[in-house]
Structures are given as structure tokens and as C-alpha cells.
Coordinates of N, CA and C in Angstrom, one line a residue:
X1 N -18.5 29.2 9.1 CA -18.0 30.5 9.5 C -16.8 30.8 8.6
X2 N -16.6 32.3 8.4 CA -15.2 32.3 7.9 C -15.8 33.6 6.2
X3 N -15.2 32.7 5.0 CA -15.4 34.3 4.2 C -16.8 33.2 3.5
X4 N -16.9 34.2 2.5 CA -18.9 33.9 1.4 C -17.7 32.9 0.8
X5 N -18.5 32.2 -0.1 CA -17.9 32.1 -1.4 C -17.9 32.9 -2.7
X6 N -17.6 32.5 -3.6 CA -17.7 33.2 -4.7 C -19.0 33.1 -5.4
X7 N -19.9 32.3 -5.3 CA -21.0 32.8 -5.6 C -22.0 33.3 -5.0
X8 N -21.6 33.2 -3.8 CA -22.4 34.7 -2.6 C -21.3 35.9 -3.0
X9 N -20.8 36.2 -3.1 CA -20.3 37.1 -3.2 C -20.5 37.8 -5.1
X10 N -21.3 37.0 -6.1 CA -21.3 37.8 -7.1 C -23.2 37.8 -6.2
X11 N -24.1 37.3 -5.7 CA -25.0 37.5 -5.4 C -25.2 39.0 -4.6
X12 N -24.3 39.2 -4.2 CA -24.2 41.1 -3.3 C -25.1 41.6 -4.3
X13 N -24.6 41.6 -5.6 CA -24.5 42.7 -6.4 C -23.8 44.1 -6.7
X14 N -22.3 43.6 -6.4 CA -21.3 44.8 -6.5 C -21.5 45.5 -8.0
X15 N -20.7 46.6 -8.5 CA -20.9 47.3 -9.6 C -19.5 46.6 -10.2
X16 N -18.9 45.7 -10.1 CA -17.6 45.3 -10.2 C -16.8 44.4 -9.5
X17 N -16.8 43.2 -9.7 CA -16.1 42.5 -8.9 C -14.9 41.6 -8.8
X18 N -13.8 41.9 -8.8 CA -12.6 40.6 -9.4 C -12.4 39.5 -8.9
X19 N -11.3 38.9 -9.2 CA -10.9 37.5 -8.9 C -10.3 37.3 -7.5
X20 N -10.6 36.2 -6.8 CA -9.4 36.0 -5.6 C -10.2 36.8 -4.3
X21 N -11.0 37.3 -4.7 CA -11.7 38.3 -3.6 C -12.3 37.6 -2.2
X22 N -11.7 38.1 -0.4 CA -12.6 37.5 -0.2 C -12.7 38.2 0.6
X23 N -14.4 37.9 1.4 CA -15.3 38.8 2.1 C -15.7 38.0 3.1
X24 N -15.4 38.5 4.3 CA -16.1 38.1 5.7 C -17.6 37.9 5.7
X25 N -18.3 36.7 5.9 CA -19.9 36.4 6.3 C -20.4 37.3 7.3
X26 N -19.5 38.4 7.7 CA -19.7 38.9 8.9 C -19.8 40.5 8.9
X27 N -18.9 40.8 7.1 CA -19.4 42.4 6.8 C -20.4 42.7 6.4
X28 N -20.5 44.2 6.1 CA -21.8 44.4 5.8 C -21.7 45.6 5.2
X29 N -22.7 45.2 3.5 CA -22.3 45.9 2.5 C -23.8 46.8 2.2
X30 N -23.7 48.0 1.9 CA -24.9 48.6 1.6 C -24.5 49.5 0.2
X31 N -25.6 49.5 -0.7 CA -25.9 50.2 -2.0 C -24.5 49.1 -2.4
X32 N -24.8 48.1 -2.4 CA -23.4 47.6 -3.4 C -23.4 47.9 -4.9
X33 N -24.1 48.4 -5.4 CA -24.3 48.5 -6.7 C -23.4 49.5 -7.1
X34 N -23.4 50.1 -6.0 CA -22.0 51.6 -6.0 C -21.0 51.2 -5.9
X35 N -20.7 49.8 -5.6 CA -19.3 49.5 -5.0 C -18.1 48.7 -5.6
X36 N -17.0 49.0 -6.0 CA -16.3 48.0 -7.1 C -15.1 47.4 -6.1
X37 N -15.0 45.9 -6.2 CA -13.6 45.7 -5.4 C -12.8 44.6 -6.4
X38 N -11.7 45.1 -6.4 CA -10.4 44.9 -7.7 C -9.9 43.3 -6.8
X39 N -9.2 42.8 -7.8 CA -8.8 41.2 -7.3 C -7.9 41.5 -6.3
X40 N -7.9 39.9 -6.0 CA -7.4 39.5 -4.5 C -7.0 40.3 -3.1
X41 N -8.4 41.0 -3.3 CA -8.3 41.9 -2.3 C -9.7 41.4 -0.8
X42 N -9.3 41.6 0.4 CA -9.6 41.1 1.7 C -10.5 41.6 2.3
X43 N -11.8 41.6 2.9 CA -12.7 42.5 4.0 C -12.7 42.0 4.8
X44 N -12.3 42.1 6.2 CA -12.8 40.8 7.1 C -13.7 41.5 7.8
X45 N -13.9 40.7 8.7 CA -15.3 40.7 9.9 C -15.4 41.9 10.3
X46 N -17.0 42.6 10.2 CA -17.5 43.4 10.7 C -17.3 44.7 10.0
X47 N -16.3 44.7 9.0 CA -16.0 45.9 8.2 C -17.9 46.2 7.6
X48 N -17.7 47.2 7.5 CA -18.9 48.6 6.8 C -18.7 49.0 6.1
X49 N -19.2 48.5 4.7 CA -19.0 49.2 3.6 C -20.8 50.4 2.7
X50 N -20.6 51.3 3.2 CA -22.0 52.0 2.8 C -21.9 53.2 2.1
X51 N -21.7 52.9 0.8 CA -21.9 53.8 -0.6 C -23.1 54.7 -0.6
X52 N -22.1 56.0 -1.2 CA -23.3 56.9 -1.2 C -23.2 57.0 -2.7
X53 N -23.7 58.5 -2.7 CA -24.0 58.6 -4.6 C -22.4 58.8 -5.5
X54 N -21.7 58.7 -4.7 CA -20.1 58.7 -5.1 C -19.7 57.1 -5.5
X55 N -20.1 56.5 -4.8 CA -19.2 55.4 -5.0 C -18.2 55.2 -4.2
X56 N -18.1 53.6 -4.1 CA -16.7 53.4 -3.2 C -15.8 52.4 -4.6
X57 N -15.0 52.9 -4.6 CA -13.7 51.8 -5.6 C -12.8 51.4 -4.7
X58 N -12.3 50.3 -4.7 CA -11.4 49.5 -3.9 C -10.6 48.6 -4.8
X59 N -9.4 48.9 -5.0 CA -8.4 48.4 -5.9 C -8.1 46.9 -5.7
X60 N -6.7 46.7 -6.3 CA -6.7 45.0 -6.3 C -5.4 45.1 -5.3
X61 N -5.7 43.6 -4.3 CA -4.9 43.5 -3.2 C -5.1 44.2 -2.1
X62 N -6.1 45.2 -1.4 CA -6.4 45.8 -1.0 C -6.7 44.9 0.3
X63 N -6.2 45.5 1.4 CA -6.6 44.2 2.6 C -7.3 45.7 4.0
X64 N -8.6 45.3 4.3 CA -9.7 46.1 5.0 C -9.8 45.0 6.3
X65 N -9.3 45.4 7.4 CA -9.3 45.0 8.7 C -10.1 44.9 9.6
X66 N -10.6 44.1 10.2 CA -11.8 44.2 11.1 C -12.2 45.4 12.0
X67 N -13.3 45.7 11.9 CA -14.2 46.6 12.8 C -14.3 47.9 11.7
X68 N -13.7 47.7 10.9 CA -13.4 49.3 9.8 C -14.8 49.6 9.2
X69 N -14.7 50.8 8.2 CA -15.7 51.3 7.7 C -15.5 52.3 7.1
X70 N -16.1 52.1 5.9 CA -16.0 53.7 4.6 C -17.5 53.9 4.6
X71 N -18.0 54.8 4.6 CA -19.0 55.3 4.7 C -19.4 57.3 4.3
X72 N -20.4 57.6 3.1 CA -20.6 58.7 2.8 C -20.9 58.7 1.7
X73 N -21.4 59.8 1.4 CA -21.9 60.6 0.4 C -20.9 60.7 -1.0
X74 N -20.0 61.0 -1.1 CA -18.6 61.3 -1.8 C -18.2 60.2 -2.5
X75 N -17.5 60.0 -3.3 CA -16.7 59.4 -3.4 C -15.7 58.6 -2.7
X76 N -15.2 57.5 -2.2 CA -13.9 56.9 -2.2 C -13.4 56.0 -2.7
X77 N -12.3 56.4 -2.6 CA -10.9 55.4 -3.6 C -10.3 54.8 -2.5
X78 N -9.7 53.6 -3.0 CA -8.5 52.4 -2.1 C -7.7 52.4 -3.5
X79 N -6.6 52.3 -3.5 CA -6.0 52.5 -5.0 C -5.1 50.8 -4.0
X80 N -4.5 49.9 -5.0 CA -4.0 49.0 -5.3 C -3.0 48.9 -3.7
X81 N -2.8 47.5 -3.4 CA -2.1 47.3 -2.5 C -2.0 48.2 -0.8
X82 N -3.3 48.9 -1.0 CA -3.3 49.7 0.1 C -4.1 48.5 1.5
X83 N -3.1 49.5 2.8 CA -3.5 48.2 3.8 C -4.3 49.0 5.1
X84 N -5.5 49.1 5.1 CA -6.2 49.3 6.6 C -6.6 48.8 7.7
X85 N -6.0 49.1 8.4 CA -5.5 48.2 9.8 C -7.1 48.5 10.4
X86 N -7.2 47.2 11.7 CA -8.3 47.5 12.2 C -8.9 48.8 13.2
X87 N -10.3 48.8 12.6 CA -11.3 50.1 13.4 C -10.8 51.4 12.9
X88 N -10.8 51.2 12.0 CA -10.3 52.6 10.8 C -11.5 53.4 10.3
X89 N -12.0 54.5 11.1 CA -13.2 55.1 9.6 C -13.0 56.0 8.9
X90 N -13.2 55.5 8.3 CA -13.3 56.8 6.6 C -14.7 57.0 6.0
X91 N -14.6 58.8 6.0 CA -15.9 59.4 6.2 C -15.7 60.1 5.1
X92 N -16.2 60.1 4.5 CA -16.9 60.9 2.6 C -17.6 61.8 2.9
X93 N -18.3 62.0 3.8 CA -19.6 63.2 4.4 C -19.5 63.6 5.9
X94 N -19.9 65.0 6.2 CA -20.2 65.3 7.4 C -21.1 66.1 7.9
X95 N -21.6 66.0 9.1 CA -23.2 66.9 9.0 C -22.3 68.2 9.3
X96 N -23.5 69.4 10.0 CA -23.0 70.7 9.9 C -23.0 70.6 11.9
X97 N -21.6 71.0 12.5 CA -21.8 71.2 13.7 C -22.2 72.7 14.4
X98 N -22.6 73.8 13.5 CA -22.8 75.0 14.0 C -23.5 75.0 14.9
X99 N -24.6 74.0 15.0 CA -26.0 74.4 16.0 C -26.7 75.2 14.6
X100 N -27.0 75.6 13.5 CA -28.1 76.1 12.6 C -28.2 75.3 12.0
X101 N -27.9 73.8 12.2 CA -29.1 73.0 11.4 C -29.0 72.0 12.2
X102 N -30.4 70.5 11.8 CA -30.4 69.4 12.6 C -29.4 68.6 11.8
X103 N -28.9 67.2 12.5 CA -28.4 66.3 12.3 C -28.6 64.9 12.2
X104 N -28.0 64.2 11.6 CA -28.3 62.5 11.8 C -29.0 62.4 10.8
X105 N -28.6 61.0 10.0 CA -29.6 60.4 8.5 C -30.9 60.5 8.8
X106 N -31.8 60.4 10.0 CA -33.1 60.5 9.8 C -33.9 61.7 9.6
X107 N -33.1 62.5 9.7 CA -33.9 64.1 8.9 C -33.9 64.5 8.2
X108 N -34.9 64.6 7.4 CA -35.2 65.8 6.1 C -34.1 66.8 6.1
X109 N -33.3 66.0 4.6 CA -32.5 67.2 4.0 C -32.8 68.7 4.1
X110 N -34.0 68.8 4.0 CA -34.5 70.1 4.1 C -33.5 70.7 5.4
X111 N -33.1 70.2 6.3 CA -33.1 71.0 8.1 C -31.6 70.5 7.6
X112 N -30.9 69.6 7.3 CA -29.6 69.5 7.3 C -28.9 69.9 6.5
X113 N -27.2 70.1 6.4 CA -26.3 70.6 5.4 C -25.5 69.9 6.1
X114 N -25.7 69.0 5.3 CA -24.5 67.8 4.9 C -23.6 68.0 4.1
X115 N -22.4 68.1 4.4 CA -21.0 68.0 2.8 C -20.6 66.7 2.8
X116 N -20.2 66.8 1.5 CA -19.8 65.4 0.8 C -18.7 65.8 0.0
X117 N -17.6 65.5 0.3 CA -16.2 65.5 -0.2 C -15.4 64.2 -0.3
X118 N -15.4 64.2 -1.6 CA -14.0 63.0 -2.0 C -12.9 62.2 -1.0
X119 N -12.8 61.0 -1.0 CA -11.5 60.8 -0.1 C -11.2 59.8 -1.1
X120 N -9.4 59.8 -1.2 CA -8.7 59.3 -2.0 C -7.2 58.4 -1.2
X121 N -7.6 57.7 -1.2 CA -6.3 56.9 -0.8 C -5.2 56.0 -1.6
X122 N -4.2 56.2 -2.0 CA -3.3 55.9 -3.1 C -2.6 54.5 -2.9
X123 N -1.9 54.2 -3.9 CA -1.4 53.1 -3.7 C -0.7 52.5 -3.0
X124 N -0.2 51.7 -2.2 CA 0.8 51.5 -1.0 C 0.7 51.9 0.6
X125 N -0.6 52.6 0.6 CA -0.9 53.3 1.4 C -0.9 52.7 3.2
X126 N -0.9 52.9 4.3 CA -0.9 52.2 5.5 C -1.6 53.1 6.1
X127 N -3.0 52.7 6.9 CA -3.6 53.2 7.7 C -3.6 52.7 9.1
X128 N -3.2 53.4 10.0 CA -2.5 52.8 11.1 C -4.2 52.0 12.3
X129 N -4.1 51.4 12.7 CA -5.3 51.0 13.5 C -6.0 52.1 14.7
X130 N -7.1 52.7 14.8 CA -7.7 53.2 15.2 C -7.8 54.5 14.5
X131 N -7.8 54.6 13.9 CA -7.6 56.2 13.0 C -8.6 56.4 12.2
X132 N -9.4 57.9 12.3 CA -10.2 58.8 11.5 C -9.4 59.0 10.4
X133 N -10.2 59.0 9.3 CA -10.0 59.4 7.6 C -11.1 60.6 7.9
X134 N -11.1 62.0 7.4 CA -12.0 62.9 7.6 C -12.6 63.1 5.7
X135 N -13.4 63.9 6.0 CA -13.8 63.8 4.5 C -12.9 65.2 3.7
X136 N -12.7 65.1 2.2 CA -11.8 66.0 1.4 C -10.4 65.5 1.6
X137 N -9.9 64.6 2.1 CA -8.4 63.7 2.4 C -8.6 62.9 1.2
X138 N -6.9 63.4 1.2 CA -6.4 62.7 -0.2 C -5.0 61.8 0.3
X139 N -4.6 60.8 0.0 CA -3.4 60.2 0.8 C -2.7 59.7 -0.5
X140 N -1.5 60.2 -1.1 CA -0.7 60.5 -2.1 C -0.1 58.9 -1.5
X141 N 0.5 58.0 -2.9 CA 0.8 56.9 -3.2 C 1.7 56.8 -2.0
X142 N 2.2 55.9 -1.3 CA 3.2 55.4 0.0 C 3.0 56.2 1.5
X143 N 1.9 56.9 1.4 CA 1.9 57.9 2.9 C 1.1 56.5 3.8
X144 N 2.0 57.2 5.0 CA 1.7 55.9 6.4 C 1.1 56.9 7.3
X145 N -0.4 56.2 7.5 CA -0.2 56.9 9.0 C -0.7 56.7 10.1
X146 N 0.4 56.6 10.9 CA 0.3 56.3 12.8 C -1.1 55.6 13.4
X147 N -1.2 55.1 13.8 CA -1.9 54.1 14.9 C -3.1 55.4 15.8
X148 N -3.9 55.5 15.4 CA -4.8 56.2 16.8 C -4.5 57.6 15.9
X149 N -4.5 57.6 14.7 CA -4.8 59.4 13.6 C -6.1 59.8 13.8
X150 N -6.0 61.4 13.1 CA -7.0 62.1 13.1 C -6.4 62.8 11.8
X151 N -7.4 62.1 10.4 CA -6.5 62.8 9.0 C -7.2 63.8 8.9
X152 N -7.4 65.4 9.1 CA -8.4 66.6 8.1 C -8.1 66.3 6.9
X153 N -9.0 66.7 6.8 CA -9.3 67.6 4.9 C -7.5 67.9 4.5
X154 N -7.5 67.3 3.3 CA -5.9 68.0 2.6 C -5.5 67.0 1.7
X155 N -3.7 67.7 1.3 CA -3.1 66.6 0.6 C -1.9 66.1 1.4
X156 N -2.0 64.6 1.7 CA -0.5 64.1 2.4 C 0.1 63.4 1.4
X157 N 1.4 64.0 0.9 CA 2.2 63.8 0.1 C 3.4 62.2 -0.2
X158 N 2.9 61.8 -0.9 CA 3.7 60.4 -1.3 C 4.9 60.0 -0.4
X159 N 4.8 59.2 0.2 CA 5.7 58.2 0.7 C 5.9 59.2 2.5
X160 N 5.2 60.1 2.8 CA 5.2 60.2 3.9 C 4.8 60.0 5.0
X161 N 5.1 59.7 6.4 CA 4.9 59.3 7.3 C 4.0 60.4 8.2
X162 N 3.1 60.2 8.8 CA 2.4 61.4 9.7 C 1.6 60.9 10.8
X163 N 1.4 61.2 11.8 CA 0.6 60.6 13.2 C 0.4 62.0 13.9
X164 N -0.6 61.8 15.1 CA -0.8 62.4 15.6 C -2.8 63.1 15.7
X165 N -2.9 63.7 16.5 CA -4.3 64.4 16.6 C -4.4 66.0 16.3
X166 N -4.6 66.5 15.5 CA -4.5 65.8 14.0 C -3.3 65.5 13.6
X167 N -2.9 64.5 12.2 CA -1.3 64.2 12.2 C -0.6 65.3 11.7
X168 N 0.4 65.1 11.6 CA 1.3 65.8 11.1 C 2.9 65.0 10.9
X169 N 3.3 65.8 9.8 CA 4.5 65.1 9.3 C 5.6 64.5 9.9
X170 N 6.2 63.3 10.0 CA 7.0 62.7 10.8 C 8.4 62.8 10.3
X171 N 8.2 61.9 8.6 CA 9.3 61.3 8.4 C 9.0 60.7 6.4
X172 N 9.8 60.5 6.2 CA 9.7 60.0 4.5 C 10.0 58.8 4.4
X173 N 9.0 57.8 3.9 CA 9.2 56.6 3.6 C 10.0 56.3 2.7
X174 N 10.6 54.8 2.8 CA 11.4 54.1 1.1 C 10.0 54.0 0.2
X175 N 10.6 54.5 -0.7 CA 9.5 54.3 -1.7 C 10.0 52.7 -2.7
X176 N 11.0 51.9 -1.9 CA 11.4 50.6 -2.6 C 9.6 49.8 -2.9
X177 N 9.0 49.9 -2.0 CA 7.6 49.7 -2.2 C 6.7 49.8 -3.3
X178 N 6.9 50.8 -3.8 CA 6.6 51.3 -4.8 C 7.1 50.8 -6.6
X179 N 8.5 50.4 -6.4 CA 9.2 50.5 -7.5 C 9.6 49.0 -7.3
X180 N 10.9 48.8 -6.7 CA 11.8 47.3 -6.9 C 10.6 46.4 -6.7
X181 N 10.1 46.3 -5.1 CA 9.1 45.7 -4.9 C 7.7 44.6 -5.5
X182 N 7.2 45.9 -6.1 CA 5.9 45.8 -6.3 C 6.6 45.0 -8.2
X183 N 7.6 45.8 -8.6 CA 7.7 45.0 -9.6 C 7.8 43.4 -9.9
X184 N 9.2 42.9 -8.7 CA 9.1 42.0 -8.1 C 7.9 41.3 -8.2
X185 N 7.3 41.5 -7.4 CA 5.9 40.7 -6.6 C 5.0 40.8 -7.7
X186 N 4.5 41.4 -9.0 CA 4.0 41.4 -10.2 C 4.2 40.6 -11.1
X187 N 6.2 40.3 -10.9 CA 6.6 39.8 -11.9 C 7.0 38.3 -11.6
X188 N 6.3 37.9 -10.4 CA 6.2 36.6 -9.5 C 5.2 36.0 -9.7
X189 N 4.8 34.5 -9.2 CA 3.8 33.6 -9.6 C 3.0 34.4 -8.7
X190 N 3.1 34.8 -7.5 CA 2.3 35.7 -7.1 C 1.0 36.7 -7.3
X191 N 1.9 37.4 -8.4 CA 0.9 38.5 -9.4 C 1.5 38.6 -10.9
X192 N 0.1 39.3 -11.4 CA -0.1 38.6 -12.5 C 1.4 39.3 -13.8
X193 N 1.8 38.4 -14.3 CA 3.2 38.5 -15.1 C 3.1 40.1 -15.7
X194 N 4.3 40.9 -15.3 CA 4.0 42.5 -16.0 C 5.8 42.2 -16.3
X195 N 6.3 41.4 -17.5 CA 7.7 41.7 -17.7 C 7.9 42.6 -18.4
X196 N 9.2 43.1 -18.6 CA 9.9 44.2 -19.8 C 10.2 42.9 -20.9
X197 N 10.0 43.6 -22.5 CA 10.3 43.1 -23.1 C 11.9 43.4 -24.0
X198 N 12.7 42.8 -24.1 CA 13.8 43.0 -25.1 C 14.0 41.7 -26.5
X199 N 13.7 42.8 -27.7 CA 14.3 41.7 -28.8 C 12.6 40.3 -28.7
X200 N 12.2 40.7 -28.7 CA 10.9 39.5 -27.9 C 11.1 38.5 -26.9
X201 N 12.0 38.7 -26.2 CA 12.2 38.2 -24.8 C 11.6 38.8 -23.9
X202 N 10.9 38.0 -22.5 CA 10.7 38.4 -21.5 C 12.2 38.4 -20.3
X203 N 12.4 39.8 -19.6 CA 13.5 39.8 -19.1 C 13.1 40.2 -17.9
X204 N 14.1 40.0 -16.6 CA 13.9 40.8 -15.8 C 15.9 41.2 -14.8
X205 N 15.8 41.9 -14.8 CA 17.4 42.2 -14.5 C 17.6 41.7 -12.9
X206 N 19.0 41.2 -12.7 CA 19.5 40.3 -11.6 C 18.6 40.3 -10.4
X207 N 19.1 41.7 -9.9 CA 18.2 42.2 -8.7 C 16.9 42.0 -8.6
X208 N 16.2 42.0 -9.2 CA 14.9 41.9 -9.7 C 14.4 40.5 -9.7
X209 N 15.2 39.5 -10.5 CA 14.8 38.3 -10.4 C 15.3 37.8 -8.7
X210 N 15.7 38.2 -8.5 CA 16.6 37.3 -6.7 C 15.2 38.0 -5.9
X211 N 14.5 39.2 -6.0 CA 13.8 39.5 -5.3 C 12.6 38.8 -5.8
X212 N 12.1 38.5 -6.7 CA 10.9 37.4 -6.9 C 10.9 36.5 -7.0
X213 N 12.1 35.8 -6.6 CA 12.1 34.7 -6.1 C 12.1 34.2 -4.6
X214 N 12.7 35.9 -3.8 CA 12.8 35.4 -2.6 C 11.2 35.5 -2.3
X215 N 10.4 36.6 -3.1 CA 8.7 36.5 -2.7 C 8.1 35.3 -2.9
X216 N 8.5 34.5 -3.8 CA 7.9 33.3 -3.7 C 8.1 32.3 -3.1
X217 N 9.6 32.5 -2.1 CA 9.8 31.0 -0.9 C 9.3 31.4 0.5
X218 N 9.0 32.9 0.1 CA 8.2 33.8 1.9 C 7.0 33.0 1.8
X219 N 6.2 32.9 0.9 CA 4.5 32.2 0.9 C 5.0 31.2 1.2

């Protein structure tokens, strides 16, 4: 019990698969051939991953929380270090609720009008546990949001906080996440070496080094 190994997991047949990756014996992946997931990144148990003619891309470090699910027609993105907390869905597609057409996968396209819009989730991103992702949502690099959301269609702008049914704007994140951080943690045994060079030295300035070092005595 526990995750595949690595050679069940090149057996899926993802469109793309990296290093360090691990996948719960307990998700469940459909059209993987649509589906790319970037290194050392997480699915645990019972997550749903079901690619439509869009494609799902899932960056590196990306951690997908039990009971979740991306699912649709559309496109979706997980851009790098983004974190989705459990029983999260994100929907790429939606049928038509007017009452002038039928619904549900088992009907002839003919009778339904299904949309399929894009969802994009950016780097840094925090999806709070129990929360709808709607389809045409875009979540701009560091946006957080709240525990039990309802995201519409739109753009939530970088490093901002939002909750609610549907959310709405709370508050502005540190974007230290984004910058000191992430450089740090890159530039740590952790992840993979990205230094500045000077003169052909690899450097990294005071602050910087005290911070990846302290990421390396936290593990």
C-alpha cells in the first residue's frame, strides 16, 4: 500500500513525466496521454485526474491532496510549487443549465452544449480544502484561497488572498514566496542548483545563503 513505483508509474503512459514523482496506488488517471506531471511533485489517494482534449500540465513540486480532482474538456495548468489541499475540484468544462439542452457525459453531443474553458493556476498558488475551481479561472502567481471557495470564471491577481461563496478579495500576500524563498530552496541541496554567477564564481549573497541553509536543517 502506499505510492506506484517508478516503473508503474512510466507504465500509465503520461505525455510527460519527471523525476521524484509520486502517485498514490489509489488515484485514478484517465487519457494520461494528455497528462504531463513536472518533478517531485505528489498525488495522493483517490485524487482524479481526467484529461480532456486540452490537456492537464502539472508543474514540478506540485503537491494534489486527497479526494481532489481536475477534470474537463479545456485545458489545465498547475504551474510549479502550487499546493491543493484536500477535496478540491477543478472543472475545465460545464454542461448548459438553461433547461434547452440535455446533460451528463452519456448524451449525444448533438442534445448538449457543453463549454470548455481554460483554467490556469500559477505558481505558488494555495487552494484552500473543499473549494470549487469553475471553468475560465485563472489564478495569478501567489493567490490563496480560503478553505470551502467557490472560484468563477476571471482573473485573481498575484499574491492575493480571497474566500468566500463566491470569493472575493481579502487581503495581499508576501510575495517573499515567490522571490527570497523559492530562490533559497532552488539554490539548496533541496532543488536543483539555479546560482548567480560573478567573475565565474557561483555566489549567493548573505541572506540568501542563511536562508538555505536554514531549509536544509528544517528536512
Amino acid at each position: 500500500m502506499g505510492f506506484i513505483t517508478k516503473e508503474q508509474i512510466l507504465q500509465v503512459g503520461f505525455k510527460n513525466v519527471g523525476k521524484g514523482v509520486l502517485i498514490s496506488e489509489k488515484a485514478s488517471v484517465y487519457k494520461p496521454d494528455m497528462i504531463s506531471v513536472g518533478d517531485n511533485t505528489r498525488i495522493d489517494d483517490f485524487v482524479v485526474l481526467s484529461a480532456g482534449d486540452g490537456g492537464i500540465r502539472i508543474g514540478k513540486n506540485v503537491h494534489i491532496a486527497v479526494y481532489s480532482s481536475l477534470i474537463g474538456k479545456g485545458k489545465i495548468t498547475v504551474q510549479d510549487f502550487a499546493n491543493i489541499s484536500s477535496r478540491v475540484s477543478i472543472y475545465s468544462n460545464n454542461d448548459d443549465y438553461s433547461g434547452n439542452f440535455m446533460t451528463n457525459p452519456t448524451v449525444d453531443k448533438r442534445f448538449s452544449n457543453v463549454e470548455a474553458r481554460d483554467v490556469y493556476i500559477g505558481k505558488h498558488v494555495i487552494i484552500g480544502s473543499g473549494s470549487i475551481v469553475l471553468p475560465g479561472v485563472t489564478l495569478e502567481n501567489g493567490v490563496v484561497i480560503g478553505a470551502l471557495s467557490l472560484v468563477k470564471a476571471g482573473i485573481y491577481e498575484k499574491f492575493g488572498i480571497y474566500g468566500g461563496i463566491p470569493v472575493r478579495f481579502l487581503e495581499l500576500n508576501s510575495e517573499n514566496v515567490q522571490t527570497e524563498l523559492s530562490f533559497a530552496y532552488m539554490s539548496s541541496s533541496l532543488g536543483k542548483p539555479r546560482l548567480l554567477r560573478r567573475g565565474g564564481c557561483h555566489f549567493l549573497s548573505s541572506p540568501l545563503r542563511r536562508l538555505a541553509a536554514n531549509a536544509e536543517q528544517k528536512i
